[in-house]
CSV table of C-alpha atoms in Angstrom, one decimal:
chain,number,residue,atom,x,y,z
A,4,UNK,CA,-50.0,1.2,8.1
A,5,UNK,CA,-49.1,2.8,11.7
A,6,UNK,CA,-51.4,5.2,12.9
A,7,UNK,CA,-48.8,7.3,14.1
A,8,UNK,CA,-46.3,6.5,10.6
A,9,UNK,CA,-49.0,8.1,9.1
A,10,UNK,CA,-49.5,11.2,10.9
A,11,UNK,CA,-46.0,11.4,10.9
A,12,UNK,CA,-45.8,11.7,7.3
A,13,UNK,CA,-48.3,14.0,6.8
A,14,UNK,CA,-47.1,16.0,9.2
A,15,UNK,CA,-43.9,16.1,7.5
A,16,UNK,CA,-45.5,17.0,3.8
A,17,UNK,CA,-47.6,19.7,5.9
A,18,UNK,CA,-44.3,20.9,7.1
A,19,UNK,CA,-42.6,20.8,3.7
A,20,UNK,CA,-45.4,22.3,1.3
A,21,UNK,CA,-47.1,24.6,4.1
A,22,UNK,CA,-44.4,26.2,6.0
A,23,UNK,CA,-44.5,29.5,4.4
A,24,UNK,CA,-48.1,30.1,5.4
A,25,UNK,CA,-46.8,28.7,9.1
A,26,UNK,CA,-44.2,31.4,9.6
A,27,UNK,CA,-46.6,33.9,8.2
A,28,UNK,CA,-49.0,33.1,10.7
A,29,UNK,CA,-46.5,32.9,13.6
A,30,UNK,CA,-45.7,36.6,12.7
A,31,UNK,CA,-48.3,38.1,12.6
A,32,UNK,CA,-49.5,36.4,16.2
A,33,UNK,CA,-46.5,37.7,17.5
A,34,UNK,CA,-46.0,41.1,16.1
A,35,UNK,CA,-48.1,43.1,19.1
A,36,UNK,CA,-46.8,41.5,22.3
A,37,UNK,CA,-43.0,40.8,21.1
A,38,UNK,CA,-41.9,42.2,18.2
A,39,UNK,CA,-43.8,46.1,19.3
A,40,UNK,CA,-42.7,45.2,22.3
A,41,UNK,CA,-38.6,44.9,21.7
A,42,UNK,CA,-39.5,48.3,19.3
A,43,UNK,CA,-40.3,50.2,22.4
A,44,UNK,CA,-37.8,48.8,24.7
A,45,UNK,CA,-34.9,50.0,23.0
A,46,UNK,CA,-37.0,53.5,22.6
A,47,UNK,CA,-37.6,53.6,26.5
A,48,UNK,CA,-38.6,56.5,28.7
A,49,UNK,CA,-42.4,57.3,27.6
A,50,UNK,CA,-43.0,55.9,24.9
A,51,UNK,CA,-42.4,52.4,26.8
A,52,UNK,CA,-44.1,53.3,29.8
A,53,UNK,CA,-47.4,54.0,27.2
A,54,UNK,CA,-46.7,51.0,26.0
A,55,UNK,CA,-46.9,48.6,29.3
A,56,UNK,CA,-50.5,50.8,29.9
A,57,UNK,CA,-51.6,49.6,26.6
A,58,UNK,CA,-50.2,45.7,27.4
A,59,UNK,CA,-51.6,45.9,29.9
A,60,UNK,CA,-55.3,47.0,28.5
A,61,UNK,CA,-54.9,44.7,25.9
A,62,UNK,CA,-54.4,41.4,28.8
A,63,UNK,CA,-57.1,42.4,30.7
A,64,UNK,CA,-59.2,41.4,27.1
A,65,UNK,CA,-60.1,45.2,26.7
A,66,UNK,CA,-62.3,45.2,29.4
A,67,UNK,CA,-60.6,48.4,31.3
A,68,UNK,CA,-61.8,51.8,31.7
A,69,UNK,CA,-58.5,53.0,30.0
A,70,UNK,CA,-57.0,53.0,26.2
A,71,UNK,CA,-55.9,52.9,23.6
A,72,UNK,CA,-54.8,49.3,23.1
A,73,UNK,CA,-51.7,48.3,21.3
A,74,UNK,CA,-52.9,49.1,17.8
A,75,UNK,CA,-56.4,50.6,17.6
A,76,UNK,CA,-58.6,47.6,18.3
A,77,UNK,CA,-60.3,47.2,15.6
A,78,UNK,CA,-56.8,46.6,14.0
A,79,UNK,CA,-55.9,44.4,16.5
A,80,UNK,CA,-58.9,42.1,16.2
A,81,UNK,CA,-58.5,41.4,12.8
A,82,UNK,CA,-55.0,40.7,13.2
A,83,UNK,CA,-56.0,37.8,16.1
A,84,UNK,CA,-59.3,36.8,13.3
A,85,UNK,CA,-57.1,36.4,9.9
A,86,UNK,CA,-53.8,34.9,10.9
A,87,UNK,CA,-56.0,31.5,12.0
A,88,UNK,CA,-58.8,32.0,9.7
A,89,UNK,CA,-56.3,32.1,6.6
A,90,UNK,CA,-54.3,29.4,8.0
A,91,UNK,CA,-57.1,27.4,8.1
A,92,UNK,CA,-58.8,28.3,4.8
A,93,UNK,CA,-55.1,27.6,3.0
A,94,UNK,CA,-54.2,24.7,4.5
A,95,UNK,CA,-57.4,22.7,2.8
A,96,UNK,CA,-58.4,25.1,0.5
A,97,UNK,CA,-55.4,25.3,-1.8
A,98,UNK,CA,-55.0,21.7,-2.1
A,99,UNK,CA,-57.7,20.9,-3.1
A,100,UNK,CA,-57.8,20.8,-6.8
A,101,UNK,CA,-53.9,19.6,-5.7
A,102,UNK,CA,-52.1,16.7,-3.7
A,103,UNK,CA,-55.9,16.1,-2.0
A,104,UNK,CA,-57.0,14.7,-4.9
A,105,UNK,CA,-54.4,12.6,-4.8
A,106,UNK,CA,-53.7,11.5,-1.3
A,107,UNK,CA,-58.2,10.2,-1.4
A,108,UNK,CA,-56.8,7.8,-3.5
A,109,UNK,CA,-54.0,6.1,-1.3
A,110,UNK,CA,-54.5,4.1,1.7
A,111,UNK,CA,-54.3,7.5,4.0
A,112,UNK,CA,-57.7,8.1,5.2
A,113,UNK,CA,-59.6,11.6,5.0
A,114,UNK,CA,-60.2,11.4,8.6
A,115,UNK,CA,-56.3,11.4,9.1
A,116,UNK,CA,-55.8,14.1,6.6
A,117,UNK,CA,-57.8,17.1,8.0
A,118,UNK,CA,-56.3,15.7,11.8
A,119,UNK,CA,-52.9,16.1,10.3
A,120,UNK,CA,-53.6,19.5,9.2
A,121,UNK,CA,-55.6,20.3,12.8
A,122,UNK,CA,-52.1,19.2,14.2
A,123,UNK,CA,-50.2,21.2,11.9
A,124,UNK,CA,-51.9,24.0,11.7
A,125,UNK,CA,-52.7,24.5,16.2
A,126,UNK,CA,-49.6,23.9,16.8
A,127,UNK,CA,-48.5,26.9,14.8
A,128,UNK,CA,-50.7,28.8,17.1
A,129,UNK,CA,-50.0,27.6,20.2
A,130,UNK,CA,-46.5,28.0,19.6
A,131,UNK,CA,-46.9,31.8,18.7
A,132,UNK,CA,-49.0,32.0,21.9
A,133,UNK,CA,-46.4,30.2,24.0
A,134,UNK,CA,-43.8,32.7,22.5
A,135,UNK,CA,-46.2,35.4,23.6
A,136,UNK,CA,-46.9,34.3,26.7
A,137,UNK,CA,-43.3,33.5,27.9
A,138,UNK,CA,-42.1,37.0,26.7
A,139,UNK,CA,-44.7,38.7,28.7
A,140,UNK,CA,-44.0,36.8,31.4
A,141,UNK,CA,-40.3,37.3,31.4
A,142,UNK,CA,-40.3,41.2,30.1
A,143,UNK,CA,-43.1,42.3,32.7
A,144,UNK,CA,-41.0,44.3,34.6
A,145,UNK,CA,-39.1,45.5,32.0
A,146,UNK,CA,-42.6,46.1,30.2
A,147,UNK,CA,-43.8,47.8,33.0
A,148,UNK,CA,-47.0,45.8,33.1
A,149,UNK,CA,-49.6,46.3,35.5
A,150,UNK,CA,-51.0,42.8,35.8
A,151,UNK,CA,-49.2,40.0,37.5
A,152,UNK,CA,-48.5,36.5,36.1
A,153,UNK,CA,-51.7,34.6,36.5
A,154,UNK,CA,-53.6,37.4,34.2
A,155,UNK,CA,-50.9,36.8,31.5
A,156,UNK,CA,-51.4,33.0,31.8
A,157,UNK,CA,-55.4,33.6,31.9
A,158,UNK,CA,-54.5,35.8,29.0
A,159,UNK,CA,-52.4,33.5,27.0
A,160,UNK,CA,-54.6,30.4,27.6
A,161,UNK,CA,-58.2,31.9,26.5
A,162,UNK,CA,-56.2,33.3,23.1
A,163,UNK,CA,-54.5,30.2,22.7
A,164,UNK,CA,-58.0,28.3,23.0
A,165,UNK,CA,-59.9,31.0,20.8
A,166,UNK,CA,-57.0,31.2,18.1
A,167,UNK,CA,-57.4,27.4,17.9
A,168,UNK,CA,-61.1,27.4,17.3
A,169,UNK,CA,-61.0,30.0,15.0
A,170,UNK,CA,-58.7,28.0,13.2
A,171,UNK,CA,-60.9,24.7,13.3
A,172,UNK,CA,-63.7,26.9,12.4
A,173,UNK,CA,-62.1,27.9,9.4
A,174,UNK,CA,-60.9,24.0,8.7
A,175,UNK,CA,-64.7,22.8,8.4
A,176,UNK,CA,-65.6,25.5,6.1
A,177,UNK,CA,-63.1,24.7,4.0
A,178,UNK,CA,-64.0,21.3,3.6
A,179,UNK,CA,-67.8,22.1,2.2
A,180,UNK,CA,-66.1,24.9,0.2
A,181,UNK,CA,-64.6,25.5,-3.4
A,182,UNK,CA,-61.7,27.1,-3.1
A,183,UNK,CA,-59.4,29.3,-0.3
A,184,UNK,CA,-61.6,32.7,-0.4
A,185,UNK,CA,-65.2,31.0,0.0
A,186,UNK,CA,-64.0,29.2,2.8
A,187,UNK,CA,-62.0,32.3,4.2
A,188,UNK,CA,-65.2,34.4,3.9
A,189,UNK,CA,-67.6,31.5,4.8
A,190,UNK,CA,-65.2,31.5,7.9
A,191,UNK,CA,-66.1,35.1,9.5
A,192,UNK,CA,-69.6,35.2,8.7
A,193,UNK,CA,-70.4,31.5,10.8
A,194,UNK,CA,-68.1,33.5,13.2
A,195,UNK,CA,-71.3,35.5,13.7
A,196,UNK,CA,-73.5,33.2,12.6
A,197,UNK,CA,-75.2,31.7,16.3
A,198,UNK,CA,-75.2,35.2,17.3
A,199,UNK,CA,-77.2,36.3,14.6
A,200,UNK,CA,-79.9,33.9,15.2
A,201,UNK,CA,-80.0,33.7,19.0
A,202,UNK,CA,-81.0,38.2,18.0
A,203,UNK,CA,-83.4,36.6,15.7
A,204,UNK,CA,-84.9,34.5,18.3
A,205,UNK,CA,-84.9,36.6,21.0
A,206,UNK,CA,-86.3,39.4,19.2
A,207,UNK,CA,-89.3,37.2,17.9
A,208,UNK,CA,-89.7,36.1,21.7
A,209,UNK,CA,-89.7,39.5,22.8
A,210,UNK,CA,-92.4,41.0,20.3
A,211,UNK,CA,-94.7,38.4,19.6
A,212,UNK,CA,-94.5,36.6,23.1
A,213,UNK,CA,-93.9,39.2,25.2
A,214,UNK,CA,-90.8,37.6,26.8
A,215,UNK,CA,-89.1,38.9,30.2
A,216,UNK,CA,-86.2,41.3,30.3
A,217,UNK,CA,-84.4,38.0,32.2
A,218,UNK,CA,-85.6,35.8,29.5
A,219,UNK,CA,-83.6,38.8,26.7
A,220,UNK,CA,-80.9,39.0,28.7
A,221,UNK,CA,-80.2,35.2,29.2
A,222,UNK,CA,-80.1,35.0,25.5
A,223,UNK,CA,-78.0,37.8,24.9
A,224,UNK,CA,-75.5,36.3,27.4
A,225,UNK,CA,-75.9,32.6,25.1
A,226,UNK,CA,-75.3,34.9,21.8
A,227,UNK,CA,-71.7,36.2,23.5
A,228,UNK,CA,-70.7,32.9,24.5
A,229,UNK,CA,-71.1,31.0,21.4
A,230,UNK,CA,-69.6,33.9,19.2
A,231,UNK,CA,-65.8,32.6,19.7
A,232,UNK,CA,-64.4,36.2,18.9
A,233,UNK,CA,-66.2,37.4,22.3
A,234,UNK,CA,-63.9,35.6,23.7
A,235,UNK,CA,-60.6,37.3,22.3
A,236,UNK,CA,-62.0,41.1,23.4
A,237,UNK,CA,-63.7,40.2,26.4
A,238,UNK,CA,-67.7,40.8,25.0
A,239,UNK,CA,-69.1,38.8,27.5
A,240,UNK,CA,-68.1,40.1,30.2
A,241,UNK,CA,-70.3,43.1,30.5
A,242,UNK,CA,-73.0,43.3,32.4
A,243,UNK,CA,-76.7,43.2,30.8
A,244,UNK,CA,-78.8,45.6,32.6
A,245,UNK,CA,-81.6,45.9,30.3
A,246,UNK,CA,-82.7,45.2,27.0
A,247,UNK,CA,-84.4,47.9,25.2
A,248,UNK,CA,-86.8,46.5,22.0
A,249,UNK,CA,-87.7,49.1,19.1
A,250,UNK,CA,-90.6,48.6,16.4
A,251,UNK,CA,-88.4,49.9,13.8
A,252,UNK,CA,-84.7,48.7,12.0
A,253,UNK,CA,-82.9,49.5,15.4
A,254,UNK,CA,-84.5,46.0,16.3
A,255,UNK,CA,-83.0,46.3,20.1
A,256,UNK,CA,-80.2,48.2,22.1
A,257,UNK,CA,-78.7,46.9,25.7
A,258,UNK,CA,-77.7,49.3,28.3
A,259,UNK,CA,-75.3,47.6,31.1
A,260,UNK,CA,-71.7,48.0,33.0
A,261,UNK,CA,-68.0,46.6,32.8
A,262,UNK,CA,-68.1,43.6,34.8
A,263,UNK,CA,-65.1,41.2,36.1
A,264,UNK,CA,-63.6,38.2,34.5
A,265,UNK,CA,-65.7,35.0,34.7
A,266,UNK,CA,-64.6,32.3,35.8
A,267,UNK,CA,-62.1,30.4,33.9
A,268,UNK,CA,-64.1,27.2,33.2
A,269,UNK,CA,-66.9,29.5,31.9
A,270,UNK,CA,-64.3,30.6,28.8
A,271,UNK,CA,-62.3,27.2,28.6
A,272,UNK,CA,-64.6,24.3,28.6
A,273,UNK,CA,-67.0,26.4,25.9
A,274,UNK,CA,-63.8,27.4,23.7
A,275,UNK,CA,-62.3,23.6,24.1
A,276,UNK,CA,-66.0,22.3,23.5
A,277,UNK,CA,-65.9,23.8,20.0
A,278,UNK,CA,-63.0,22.8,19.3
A,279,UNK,CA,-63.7,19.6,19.5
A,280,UNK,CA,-67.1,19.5,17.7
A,281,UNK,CA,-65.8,21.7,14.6
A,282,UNK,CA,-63.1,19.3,14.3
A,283,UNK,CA,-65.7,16.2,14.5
A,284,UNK,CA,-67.9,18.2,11.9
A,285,UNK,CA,-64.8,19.0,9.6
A,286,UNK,CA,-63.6,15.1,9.8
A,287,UNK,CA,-67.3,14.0,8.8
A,288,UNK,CA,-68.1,16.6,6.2
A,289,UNK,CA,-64.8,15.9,4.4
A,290,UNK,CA,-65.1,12.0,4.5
A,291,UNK,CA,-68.4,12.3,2.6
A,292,UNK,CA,-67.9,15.1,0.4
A,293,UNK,CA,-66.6,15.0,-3.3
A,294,UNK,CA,-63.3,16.6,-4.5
A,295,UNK,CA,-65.1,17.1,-7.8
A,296,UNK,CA,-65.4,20.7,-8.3
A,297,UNK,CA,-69.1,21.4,-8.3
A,298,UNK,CA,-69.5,25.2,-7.9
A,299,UNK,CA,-67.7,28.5,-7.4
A,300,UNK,CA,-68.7,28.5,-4.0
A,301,UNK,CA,-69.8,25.3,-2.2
A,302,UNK,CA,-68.4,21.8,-3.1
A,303,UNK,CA,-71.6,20.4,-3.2
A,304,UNK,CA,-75.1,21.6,-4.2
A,305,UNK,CA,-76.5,20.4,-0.7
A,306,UNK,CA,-74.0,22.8,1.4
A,307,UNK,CA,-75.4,25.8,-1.6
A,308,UNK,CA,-79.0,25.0,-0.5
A,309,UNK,CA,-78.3,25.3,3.3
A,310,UNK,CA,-76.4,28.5,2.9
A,311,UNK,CA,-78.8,30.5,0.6
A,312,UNK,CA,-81.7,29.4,3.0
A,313,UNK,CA,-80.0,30.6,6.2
A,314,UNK,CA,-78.9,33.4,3.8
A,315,UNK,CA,-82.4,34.1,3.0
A,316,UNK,CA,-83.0,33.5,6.7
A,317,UNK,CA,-80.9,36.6,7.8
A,318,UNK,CA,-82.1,38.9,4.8
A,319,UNK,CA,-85.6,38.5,5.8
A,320,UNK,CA,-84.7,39.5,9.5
A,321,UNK,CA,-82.9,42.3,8.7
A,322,UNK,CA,-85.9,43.1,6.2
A,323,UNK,CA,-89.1,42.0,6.9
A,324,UNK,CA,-88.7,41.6,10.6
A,325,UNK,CA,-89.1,45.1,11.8
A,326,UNK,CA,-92.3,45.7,9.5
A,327,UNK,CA,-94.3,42.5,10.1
A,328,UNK,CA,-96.4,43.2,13.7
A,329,UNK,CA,-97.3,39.4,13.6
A,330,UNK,CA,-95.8,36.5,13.5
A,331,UNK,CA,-97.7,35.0,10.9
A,332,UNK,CA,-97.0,37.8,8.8
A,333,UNK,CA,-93.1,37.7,9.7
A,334,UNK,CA,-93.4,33.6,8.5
A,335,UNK,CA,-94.8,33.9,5.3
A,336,UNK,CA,-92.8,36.9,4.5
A,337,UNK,CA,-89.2,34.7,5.6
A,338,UNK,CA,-90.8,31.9,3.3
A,339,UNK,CA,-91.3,34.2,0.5
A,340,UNK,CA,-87.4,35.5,0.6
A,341,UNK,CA,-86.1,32.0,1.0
A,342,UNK,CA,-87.9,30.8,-1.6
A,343,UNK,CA,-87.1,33.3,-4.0
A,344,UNK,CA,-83.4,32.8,-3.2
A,345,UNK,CA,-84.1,29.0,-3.3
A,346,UNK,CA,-85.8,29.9,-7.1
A,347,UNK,CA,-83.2,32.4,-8.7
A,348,UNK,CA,-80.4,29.6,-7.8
A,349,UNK,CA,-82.6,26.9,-9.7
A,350,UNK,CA,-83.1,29.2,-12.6
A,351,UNK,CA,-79.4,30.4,-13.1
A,352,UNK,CA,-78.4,27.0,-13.1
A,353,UNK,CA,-80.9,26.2,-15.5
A,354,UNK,CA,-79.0,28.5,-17.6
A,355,UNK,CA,-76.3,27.6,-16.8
A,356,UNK,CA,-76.5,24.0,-18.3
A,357,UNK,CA,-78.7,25.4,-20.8
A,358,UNK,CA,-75.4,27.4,-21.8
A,359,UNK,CA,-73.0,24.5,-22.0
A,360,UNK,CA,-75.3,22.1,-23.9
C-alpha cells in the first residue's frame, strides 16, 4: 500500500475518532492571546490597556521586570503544559486496549501509526499557535502591545516548537505506558527528569570534587536547556552569577540577573532536536513493545525496572545526599534505596501471582 494512502487514512480515523480532544486542545491554546483578548477589547479604556502590558509580559517569555502576566503564571504554565501533554497521552493512550490492538494486526505498520498520530496531533498545535500568532500580529495596535512583530514571531515560533515537544514527549511515554494517566503523569515528571540529574551531578561534582563555580554554572545552564518547559517561560535566560552549595537539604541556591534573549538558533535547533529524537524513541519503543496489558503502570516489566531505579535514584538524592560527606558513603547508600525498591517490586509481585494461583 501507498505510503502516503496510508497516512492518509489514518489521518482521516485520527480525525474522525480524535477530534473532540483536537478542538479541546485548540481552545485551551488559544484562550489567553485570543479569546481574553476579544474579552477586553470590547471592555476597552483600562482594562485593555492592562491587558496589552500583560501581552506584552507574557511575549517577552516572562523575562520583564514588570507583571502580572495574563493569568497568574503559574496558571498560565500549566495551561501551555496540559493541553499537549493530554493530547499526547490520549491520542495513544486510550486506544490502546482499542482500535491499536487492532490496526498491529493489519498491514499498517506501528512505525506509521504513532507518525500519523505525531501528524495529527502537531498539527493541532501549530494551528492554535498560527491562530495566536496572526491575531497578535494583526490586533497589536489595537492590543496596545509594546513589542513589534519580530518578538511576536520569535514568540510564536519557540511555543510552537516547545508545544510540539511537549507533545512528542508525551507520545513516547505513552507508548511504554498502561493506560492515559501513567503516561500523562510519566509525561511531566521526564519533563524534569535531565534537570534533576544534571543537580545530581553537579552537586556530587561540587562536594566531593571540589568543582569550579564555571564548571556549576555550565551545568546549570545544560539543566535549563534540556528542561523543554524553560523554554515556554524564558528560565534560561537568566544570568548565573554564582552558585552557592549547602551541607544540608537546601543542596544549592543560584544568585544572578535578567539577561536578554539568546539567540534564536540556541532555542530552535535544541527544541527541533528533541523533537526529532522523542519521536525516533516513541517509533522504536512502540514497534517492539507488546499491547498485552502487563501492569497498571508500565506496558512492560523492563520499562517498571528502569523507572523504579531512576525512581530510587532521585529518592536517594533528595535523601541520602545531603547526609553522606563521601562519596563512597553516598554510593552505597543510593544502592541500598534502589535495591530496596528493586526488592519490594519483586516481592509484591510475588504476591501477586501467589494470589491468582
Amino acid at each position: 500500500m501507498n505510503r502516503w494512502r496510508v497516512q492518509r487514512a489514518l489521518l482521516d480515523k485520527e480525525l474522525h475518532h480524535n477530534r473532540g480532544y483536537f478542538l479541546v486542545a485548540l481552545v485551551l491554546l488559544i484562550y489567553v492571546p485570543v479569546l481574553k483578548s476579544l474579552y477586553y477589547l470590547l471592555q476597552g479604556g483600562r482594562m485593555l490597556h492592562k491587558w496589552g502590558e500583560q501581552l506584552t509580559y507574557m511575549l517577552n517569555f516572562y523575562q520583564l521586570p514588570m507583571g502580572p502576566p495574563p493569568l497568574p503564571q503559574n496558571s498560565l504554565h500549566v495551561i501551555w503544559l496540559a493541553a499537549p501533554i493530554l493530547l499526547g497521552a490520549l491520542l495513544l493512550g486510550e486506544e490502546r486496549k482499542g482500535s491499536l490492538r487492532y490496526l498491529v494486526t493489519t498491514p499498517v505498520s506501528r512505525y506509521d501509526i504513532v507518525l500519523s498520530k505525531f501528524l495529527f496531533g502537531s498539527t493541532d498545535l501549530l494551528l492554535a499557535m498560527a491562530v495566536n500568532t496572526v491575531f497578535l500580529l494583526s490586533m497589536s495596535g489595537a492590543l496596545g502591545l509594546g513589542v513589534d512583530a519580530t518578538i511576536i514571531l520569535r514568540w510564536g515560533l519557540i511555543m510552537s516548537l516547545g508545544l510540539t515537544a511537549l507533545f512528542t514527549l508525551a507520545l513516547f511515554t505513552s507508548t511504554f505506558t498502561a493506560s492515559v494517566l501513567p503516561a500523562a503523569g510519566l509525561s511531566f515528571l521526564l519533563i524534569y527528569l535531565p534537570q534533576a540529574l544534571i543537580a545530581m551531578l553537579e552537586n556530587m561534582a561540587a562536594r566531593y570534587f571540589n568543582a569550579s563555580q564555571s564548571f556549576s554554572i555550565k551545568m546549570l545552564y545544560l539543566g535549563d536547556y534540556l528542561t523543554i518547559t524553560d523554554y515556554l517561560t524564558g528560565e534560561h535566560w537568566s544570568i548565573i552569577q554564582a552558585v552557592d552549595h549547602f551541607p544540608n537539604w537546601r543542596m544549592y541556591a543560584t544568585s544572578g540577573m535578567l539577561g536578554s534573549a539568546p539567540r534564536l538558533g540556541m532555542e530552535t535547533i535544541p527544541l527541533l532536536l528533541a523533537i526529532i529524537c522523542l519521536l525516533g524513541l516513541a517509533m522504536a519503543v512502540f514497534n517492539r513493545i507488546s499491547l498485552e496489558e502487563q501492569g497498571i503502570l508500565f506496558a512492560n516489566t523492563r520499562t517498571r525496572l528502569i523507572f523504579i531505579s531512576l525512581g530510587g535514584l532521585l529518592i536517594a538524592y533528595l535523601l541520602a545526599f545531603p547526609l553522606c560527606s563521601t562519596l563512597l558513603l553516598y554510593l552505597f547508600c543510593m544502592f541500598v534505596i534502589i535495591a530496596f525498591y528493586l526488592l519490594l517490586d519483586y516481592l509484591s509481585r510475588r504476591l501477586k501471582r501467589s494470589r491468582t494461583k
